[in-house]
Amino acid sequence: MAPKAKSIYVASFSIAVNLLFCLCAFKLYVEGEWKLSWSRRAAEEAEHVAAIPCSGHGRAYLDGLILDGKEPVCECNSCYGGPDCSLFVTGCAANADGGDPFFLEPFWMQHAAKSAIAVAGWHRMSYSYPDKSSMSAELENHIRRVHAIVGNAVTEGRYIVFGAGSTHLLNAALYALSSDNFNSSPASVLVSVPYYKLYQTQAEFFRSLDFKFEGDAALFQNISDDTANVIEYVTSPNNPDGQLKKAMFQGPNAKAIYDRVYYWPHFTAIPAPADDDLMIFSISKFTGHAGTRFGWAVVKDESVYQRMETYIQLSSFGVSRDTQLRALKLMNVVLETRAKEIFEFGFDNLKKRWEKLSSTLRLSNRFSLQKIAPQYCTYFQKIRVPSPAYAWVKCEREEDKDCYGVLQQEANVYGRRGSLFGAEDRYVRLALIRSEDDFDILLQRLNHLVLAERNSKIIISSQVGGQYVS
């Protein structure tokens, strides 16, 4: 084909494509509204599955099992069963173990339209964004806006690193800080008791020559801060007891990784923006989307940031673009009300749960809860009462050395053993952030246990003194 004829052919083809696009656009945009075309089927499927009631005690999901090739199967909450989750399983165990943040599920059901996403099959098929980055610049901007509004972290002049949840970032941070170690001996990885077990599990699993998990920071206090080659994990608020904590080591060779995943107004008062050198956050406890697997680190030092980025790239080649899109959509919803709706909803929910649990255990001499004082919150601009993610329960009787076993055998409640947090087993962690069903069953079982304790006191008093004493 001659160059001129070829040019005319290309121009004609281009015009035809543009006309076709305009016709499609005209069909889509009618009377000032966009009409669904290729996304209609996806929307109908999502609406259909979301409308399956599961008796209010479970959920059906697009990626769940399908019954007879037709209807999605209901996935039931703890202690519920049957095809539609309407059957209460008598005698089942109350689940207060895992940290699934289902307490925020009703919030997102109320915001179904705003938080929904229809993703084209060709969405972000590349390894990177057009700027050759593996991080969405718009999502990074949203993260900085969220922290500025909430006032829980300083991000100005800091670097942001994305990871597949806090789990991914914790090890990236440990790698980044320990690889800067010029001493011949590995850095000592320390943490205050009680602590989140994953710190120890990760450090021991990866068996690095640059660091070694040594355990309780209090046992190393006699080491000079000037000579100690230490990497300290600081969880604030702490998991499991909800206390706001600071690093114990401050010397030139001491470094800290601040795990701030619970530093949000629904879990704790925000007395001031966190201004630590390395802070880790997660969408899991911010919006409740633990399954999305998205977290971010706020890093002050450029060299540490670069080493963390290297770790992320070599271990996963960045975070899924689909995950970043969902996180962006969720943050858009949160930012519409400057985060007011989600934090008021979450705080009110957890506050009520804490008050109910506290009222129950206050009647007992056998069990006690951690003490968390009311504190001024700069976000709510008032003194706020406690609303922790977990109850850190202690068995007070001398013979109750295995508190986990006591609750399991006498109340059919299972939580998480104190020894899994480096503490005594007369402690047990109970999750307060699970579904309403889980919390209601937990509270019912504990009420029965405390009532049995009080009744036994009345019987004993009657036998000894001849009269009933409440």
PDB file of N, CA, C and O in Angstrom, residues 216-260:
ATOM      1  N   ASP A 216      12.020 -10.248  76.578  1.00  0.00           N
ATOM      2  CA  ASP A 216      11.580  -9.169  77.463  1.00  0.00           C
ATOM      3  C   ASP A 216      12.614  -8.050  77.588  1.00  0.00           C
ATOM      4  O   ASP A 216      13.736  -8.269  78.044  1.00  0.00           O
ATOM      5  N   ALA A 217      12.195  -6.846  77.197  1.00  0.00           N
ATOM      6  CA  ALA A 217      13.095  -5.688  77.257  1.00  0.00           C
ATOM      7  C   ALA A 217      13.509  -5.370  78.684  1.00  0.00           C
ATOM      8  O   ALA A 217      14.616  -4.861  78.920  1.00  0.00           O
ATOM      9  N   ALA A 218      12.641  -5.665  79.659  1.00  0.00           N
ATOM     10  CA  ALA A 218      12.940  -5.342  81.057  1.00  0.00           C
ATOM     11  C   ALA A 218      14.173  -6.087  81.553  1.00  0.00           C
ATOM     12  O   ALA A 218      14.899  -5.597  82.424  1.00  0.00           O
ATOM     13  N   LEU A 219      14.455  -7.268  80.994  1.00  0.00           N
ATOM     14  CA  LEU A 219      15.612  -8.054  81.409  1.00  0.00           C
ATOM     15  C   LEU A 219      16.921  -7.470  80.902  1.00  0.00           C
ATOM     16  O   LEU A 219      17.993  -7.872  81.348  1.00  0.00           O
ATOM     17  N   PHE A 220      16.837  -6.524  79.960  1.00  0.00           N
ATOM     18  CA  PHE A 220      18.038  -5.925  79.379  1.00  0.00           C
ATOM     19  C   PHE A 220      18.253  -4.489  79.855  1.00  0.00           C
ATOM     20  O   PHE A 220      19.111  -3.790  79.344  1.00  0.00           O
ATOM     21  N   GLN A 221      17.475  -4.060  80.833  1.00  0.00           N
ATOM     22  CA  GLN A 221      17.561  -2.673  81.278  1.00  0.00           C
ATOM     23  C   GLN A 221      18.906  -2.309  81.892  1.00  0.00           C
ATOM     24  O   GLN A 221      19.301  -1.153  81.899  1.00  0.00           O
ATOM     25  N   ASN A 222      19.606  -3.310  82.404  1.00  0.00           N
ATOM     26  CA  ASN A 222      20.895  -3.019  83.030  1.00  0.00           C
ATOM     27  C   ASN A 222      22.006  -2.819  82.008  1.00  0.00           C
ATOM     28  O   ASN A 222      23.127  -2.465  82.355  1.00  0.00           O
ATOM     29  N   ILE A 223      21.678  -3.045  80.717  1.00  0.00           N
ATOM     30  CA  ILE A 223      22.659  -2.798  79.664  1.00  0.00           C
ATOM     31  C   ILE A 223      22.744  -1.299  79.399  1.00  0.00           C
ATOM     32  O   ILE A 223      21.733  -0.610  79.333  1.00  0.00           O
ATOM     33  N   SER A 224      23.960  -0.783  79.236  1.00  0.00           N
ATOM     34  CA  SER A 224      24.136   0.647  78.966  1.00  0.00           C
ATOM     35  C   SER A 224      23.477   1.026  77.649  1.00  0.00           C
ATOM     36  O   SER A 224      23.681   0.370  76.625  1.00  0.00           O
ATOM     37  N   ASP A 225      22.677   2.076  77.674  1.00  0.00           N
ATOM     38  CA  ASP A 225      22.020   2.546  76.449  1.00  0.00           C
ATOM     39  C   ASP A 225      23.027   2.952  75.384  1.00  0.00           C
ATOM     40  O   ASP A 225      22.738   2.925  74.189  1.00  0.00           O
ATOM     41  N   ASP A 226      24.214   3.345  75.806  1.00  0.00           N
ATOM     42  CA  ASP A 226      25.216   3.800  74.845  1.00  0.00           C
ATOM     43  C   ASP A 226      25.838   2.651  74.060  1.00  0.00           C
ATOM     44  O   ASP A 226      26.361   2.842  72.975  1.00  0.00           O
ATOM     45  N   THR A 227      25.831   1.448  74.640  1.00  0.00           N
ATOM     46  CA  THR A 227      26.478   0.307  73.988  1.00  0.00           C
ATOM     47  C   THR A 227      25.486  -0.711  73.448  1.00  0.00           C
ATOM     48  O   THR A 227      25.843  -1.547  72.631  1.00  0.00           O
ATOM     49  N   ALA A 228      24.244  -0.651  73.918  1.00  0.00           N
ATOM     50  CA  ALA A 228      23.260  -1.655  73.519  1.00  0.00           C
ATOM     51  C   ALA A 228      22.911  -1.544  72.043  1.00  0.00           C
ATOM     52  O   ALA A 228      22.530  -0.479  71.568  1.00  0.00           O
ATOM     53  N   ASN A 229      23.083  -2.638  71.313  1.00  0.00           N
ATOM     54  CA  ASN A 229      22.679  -2.701  69.914  1.00  0.00           C
ATOM     55  C   ASN A 229      21.303  -3.359  69.878  1.00  0.00           C
ATOM     56  O   ASN A 229      21.178  -4.581  69.824  1.00  0.00           O
ATOM     57  N   VAL A 230      20.275  -2.536  69.949  1.00  0.00           N
ATOM     58  CA  VAL A 230      18.924  -3.010  70.218  1.00  0.00           C
ATOM     59  C   VAL A 230      17.949  -2.540  69.151  1.00  0.00           C
ATOM     60  O   VAL A 230      18.017  -1.399  68.682  1.00  0.00           O
ATOM     61  N   ILE A 231      17.042  -3.449  68.776  1.00  0.00           N
ATOM     62  CA  ILE A 231      15.864  -3.076  67.991  1.00  0.00           C
ATOM     63  C   ILE A 231      14.664  -3.441  68.849  1.00  0.00           C
ATOM     64  O   ILE A 231      14.460  -4.615  69.179  1.00  0.00           O
ATOM     65  N   GLU A 232      13.884  -2.438  69.226  1.00  0.00           N
ATOM     66  CA  GLU A 232      12.786  -2.659  70.154  1.00  0.00           C
ATOM     67  C   GLU A 232      11.434  -2.481  69.451  1.00  0.00           C
ATOM     68  O   GLU A 232      11.187  -1.460  68.809  1.00  0.00           O
ATOM     69  N   TYR A 233      10.594  -3.492  69.576  1.00  0.00           N
ATOM     70  CA  TYR A 233       9.216  -3.376  69.107  1.00  0.00           C
ATOM     71  C   TYR A 233       8.403  -2.681  70.189  1.00  0.00           C
ATOM     72  O   TYR A 233       8.428  -3.077  71.355  1.00  0.00           O
ATOM     73  N   VAL A 234       7.662  -1.652  69.789  1.00  0.00           N
ATOM     74  CA  VAL A 234       6.792  -0.928  70.723  1.00  0.00           C
ATOM     75  C   VAL A 234       5.386  -0.905  70.140  1.00  0.00           C
ATOM     76  O   VAL A 234       5.151  -0.295  69.092  1.00  0.00           O
ATOM     77  N   THR A 235       4.466  -1.592  70.789  1.00  0.00           N
ATOM     78  CA  THR A 235       3.083  -1.625  70.326  1.00  0.00           C
ATOM     79  C   THR A 235       2.282  -0.626  71.141  1.00  0.00           C
ATOM     80  O   THR A 235       2.164  -0.768  72.355  1.00  0.00           O
ATOM     81  N   SER A 236       1.739   0.383  70.477  1.00  0.00           N
ATOM     82  CA  SER A 236       1.038   1.438  71.204  1.00  0.00           C
ATOM     83  C   SER A 236      -0.151   1.942  70.384  1.00  0.00           C
ATOM     84  O   SER A 236       0.054   2.527  69.314  1.00  0.00           O
ATOM     85  N   PRO A 237      -1.383   1.681  70.867  1.00  0.00           N
ATOM     86  CA  PRO A 237      -1.769   0.947  72.072  1.00  0.00           C
ATOM     87  C   PRO A 237      -1.306  -0.511  71.993  1.00  0.00           C
ATOM     88  O   PRO A 237      -1.245  -1.088  70.910  1.00  0.00           O
ATOM     89  N   ASN A 238      -1.049  -1.071  73.170  1.00  0.00           N
ATOM     90  CA  ASN A 238      -0.477  -2.403  73.216  1.00  0.00           C
ATOM     91  C   ASN A 238      -1.519  -3.485  72.951  1.00  0.00           C
ATOM     92  O   ASN A 238      -2.676  -3.353  73.317  1.00  0.00           O
ATOM     93  N   ASN A 239      -1.084  -4.525  72.302  1.00  0.00           N
ATOM     94  CA  ASN A 239      -1.857  -5.749  72.131  1.00  0.00           C
ATOM     95  C   ASN A 239      -1.167  -6.790  73.020  1.00  0.00           C
ATOM     96  O   ASN A 239      -0.029  -7.147  72.737  1.00  0.00           O
ATOM     97  N   PRO A 240      -1.794  -7.128  74.191  1.00  0.00           N
ATOM     98  CA  PRO A 240      -3.224  -7.256  74.409  1.00  0.00           C
ATOM     99  C   PRO A 240      -3.890  -6.267  75.358  1.00  0.00           C
ATOM    100  O   PRO A 240      -5.111  -6.280  75.467  1.00  0.00           O
ATOM    101  N   ASP A 241      -3.149  -5.429  76.102  1.00  0.00           N
ATOM    102  CA  ASP A 241      -3.771  -4.711  77.223  1.00  0.00           C
ATOM    103  C   ASP A 241      -4.190  -3.274  76.925  1.00  0.00           C
ATOM    104  O   ASP A 241      -4.734  -2.583  77.779  1.00  0.00           O
ATOM    105  N   GLY A 242      -3.954  -2.782  75.698  1.00  0.00           N
ATOM    106  CA  GLY A 242      -4.447  -1.471  75.293  1.00  0.00           C
ATOM    107  C   GLY A 242      -3.711  -0.272  75.866  1.00  0.00           C
ATOM    108  O   GLY A 242      -4.166   0.866  75.700  1.00  0.00           O
ATOM    109  N   GLN A 243      -2.559  -0.485  76.506  1.00  0.00           N
ATOM    110  CA  GLN A 243      -1.818   0.624  77.112  1.00  0.00           C
ATOM    111  C   GLN A 243      -1.008   1.381  76.056  1.00  0.00           C
ATOM    112  O   GLN A 243      -0.457   0.781  75.124  1.00  0.00           O
ATOM    113  N   LEU A 244      -0.934   2.702  76.211  1.00  0.00           N
ATOM    114  CA  LEU A 244      -0.063   3.510  75.353  1.00  0.00           C
ATOM    115  C   LEU A 244       1.359   3.375  75.892  1.00  0.00           C
ATOM    116  O   LEU A 244       1.612   3.624  77.070  1.00  0.00           O
ATOM    117  N   LYS A 245       2.298   3.003  75.029  1.00  0.00           N
ATOM    118  CA  LYS A 245       3.645   2.670  75.489  1.00  0.00           C
ATOM    119  C   LYS A 245       4.702   3.467  74.727  1.00  0.00           C
ATOM    120  O   LYS A 245       4.449   3.972  73.627  1.00  0.00           O
ATOM    121  N   LYS A 246       5.887   3.536  75.332  1.00  0.00           N
ATOM    122  CA  LYS A 246       7.042   4.179  74.708  1.00  0.00           C
ATOM    123  C   LYS A 246       8.232   3.235  74.770  1.00  0.00           C
ATOM    124  O   LYS A 246       8.275   2.323  75.595  1.00  0.00           O
ATOM    125  N   ALA A 247       9.216   3.487  73.921  1.00  0.00           N
ATOM    126  CA  ALA A 247      10.422   2.652  73.906  1.00  0.00           C
ATOM    127  C   ALA A 247      11.183   2.790  75.215  1.00  0.00           C
ATOM    128  O   ALA A 247      11.273   3.881  75.785  1.00  0.00           O
ATOM    129  N   MET A 248      11.748   1.693  75.688  1.00  0.00           N
ATOM    130  CA  MET A 248      12.529   1.695  76.915  1.00  0.00           C
ATOM    131  C   MET A 248      13.975   2.117  76.666  1.00  0.00           C
ATOM    132  O   MET A 248      14.627   2.669  77.539  1.00  0.00           O
ATOM    133  N   PHE A 249      14.483   1.861  75.447  1.00  0.00           N
ATOM    134  CA  PHE A 249      15.878   2.160  75.122  1.00  0.00           C
ATOM    135  C   PHE A 249      15.948   3.405  74.237  1.00  0.00           C
ATOM    136  O   PHE A 249      15.218   3.523  73.261  1.00  0.00           O
ATOM    137  N   GLN A 250      16.857   4.306  74.589  1.00  0.00           N
ATOM    138  CA  GLN A 250      16.942   5.590  73.898  1.00  0.00           C
ATOM    139  C   GLN A 250      18.341   5.918  73.382  1.00  0.00           C
ATOM    140  O   GLN A 250      18.570   6.990  72.867  1.00  0.00           O
ATOM    141  N   GLY A 251      19.302   5.029  73.539  1.00  0.00           N
ATOM    142  CA  GLY A 251      20.687   5.311  73.165  1.00  0.00           C
ATOM    143  C   GLY A 251      20.916   5.411  71.676  1.00  0.00           C
ATOM    144  O   GLY A 251      20.025   5.123  70.866  1.00  0.00           O
ATOM    145  N   PRO A 252      22.142   5.784  71.264  1.00  0.00           N
ATOM    146  CA  PRO A 252      22.468   5.952  69.840  1.00  0.00           C
ATOM    147  C   PRO A 252      22.391   4.656  69.046  1.00  0.00           C
ATOM    148  O   PRO A 252      22.193   4.683  67.833  1.00  0.00           O
ATOM    149  N   ASN A 253      22.557   3.522  69.729  1.00  0.00           N
ATOM    150  CA  ASN A 253      22.494   2.226  69.043  1.00  0.00           C
ATOM    151  C   ASN A 253      21.137   1.537  69.227  1.00  0.00           C
ATOM    152  O   ASN A 253      20.980   0.376  68.878  1.00  0.00           O
ATOM    153  N   ALA A 254      20.206   2.249  69.819  1.00  0.00           N
ATOM    154  CA  ALA A 254      18.874   1.687  70.042  1.00  0.00           C
ATOM    155  C   ALA A 254      17.904   2.217  68.992  1.00  0.00           C
ATOM    156  O   ALA A 254      17.826   3.426  68.765  1.00  0.00           O
ATOM    157  N   LYS A 255      17.184   1.304  68.364  1.00  0.00           N
ATOM    158  CA  LYS A 255      16.205   1.668  67.344  1.00  0.00           C
ATOM    159  C   LYS A 255      14.858   1.078  67.725  1.00  0.00           C
ATOM    160  O   LYS A 255      14.799   0.033  68.374  1.00  0.00           O
ATOM    161  N   ALA A 256      13.787   1.728  67.302  1.00  0.00           N
ATOM    162  CA  ALA A 256      12.450   1.259  67.678  1.00  0.00           C
ATOM    163  C   ALA A 256      11.552   1.154  66.449  1.00  0.00           C
ATOM    164  O   ALA A 256      11.604   1.984  65.539  1.00  0.00           O
ATOM    165  N   ILE A 257      10.753   0.101  66.439  1.00  0.00           N
ATOM    166  CA  ILE A 257       9.694  -0.079  65.447  1.00  0.00           C
ATOM    167  C   ILE A 257       8.373   0.108  66.185  1.00  0.00           C
ATOM    168  O   ILE A 257       8.012  -0.709  67.036  1.00  0.00           O
ATOM    169  N   TYR A 258       7.679   1.193  65.906  1.00  0.00           N
ATOM    170  CA  TYR A 258       6.405   1.476  66.576  1.00  0.00           C
ATOM    171  C   TYR A 258       5.250   0.869  65.781  1.00  0.00           C
ATOM    172  O   TYR A 258       4.965   1.297  64.666  1.00  0.00           O
ATOM    173  N   ASP A 259       4.639  -0.136  66.384  1.00  0.00           N
ATOM    174  CA  ASP A 259       3.460  -0.765  65.798  1.00  0.00           C
ATOM    175  C   ASP A 259       2.247   0.039  66.268  1.00  0.00           C
ATOM    176  O   ASP A 259       1.803  -0.073  67.406  1.00  0.00           O
ATOM    177  N   ARG A 260       1.705   0.853  65.356  1.00  0.00           N
ATOM    178  CA  ARG A 260       0.614   1.776  65.691  1.00  0.00           C
ATOM    179  C   ARG A 260      -0.723   1.353  65.081  1.00  0.00           C
ATOM    180  O   ARG A 260      -1.603   2.197  64.875  1.00  0.00           O
TER     181      ARG A 260
END
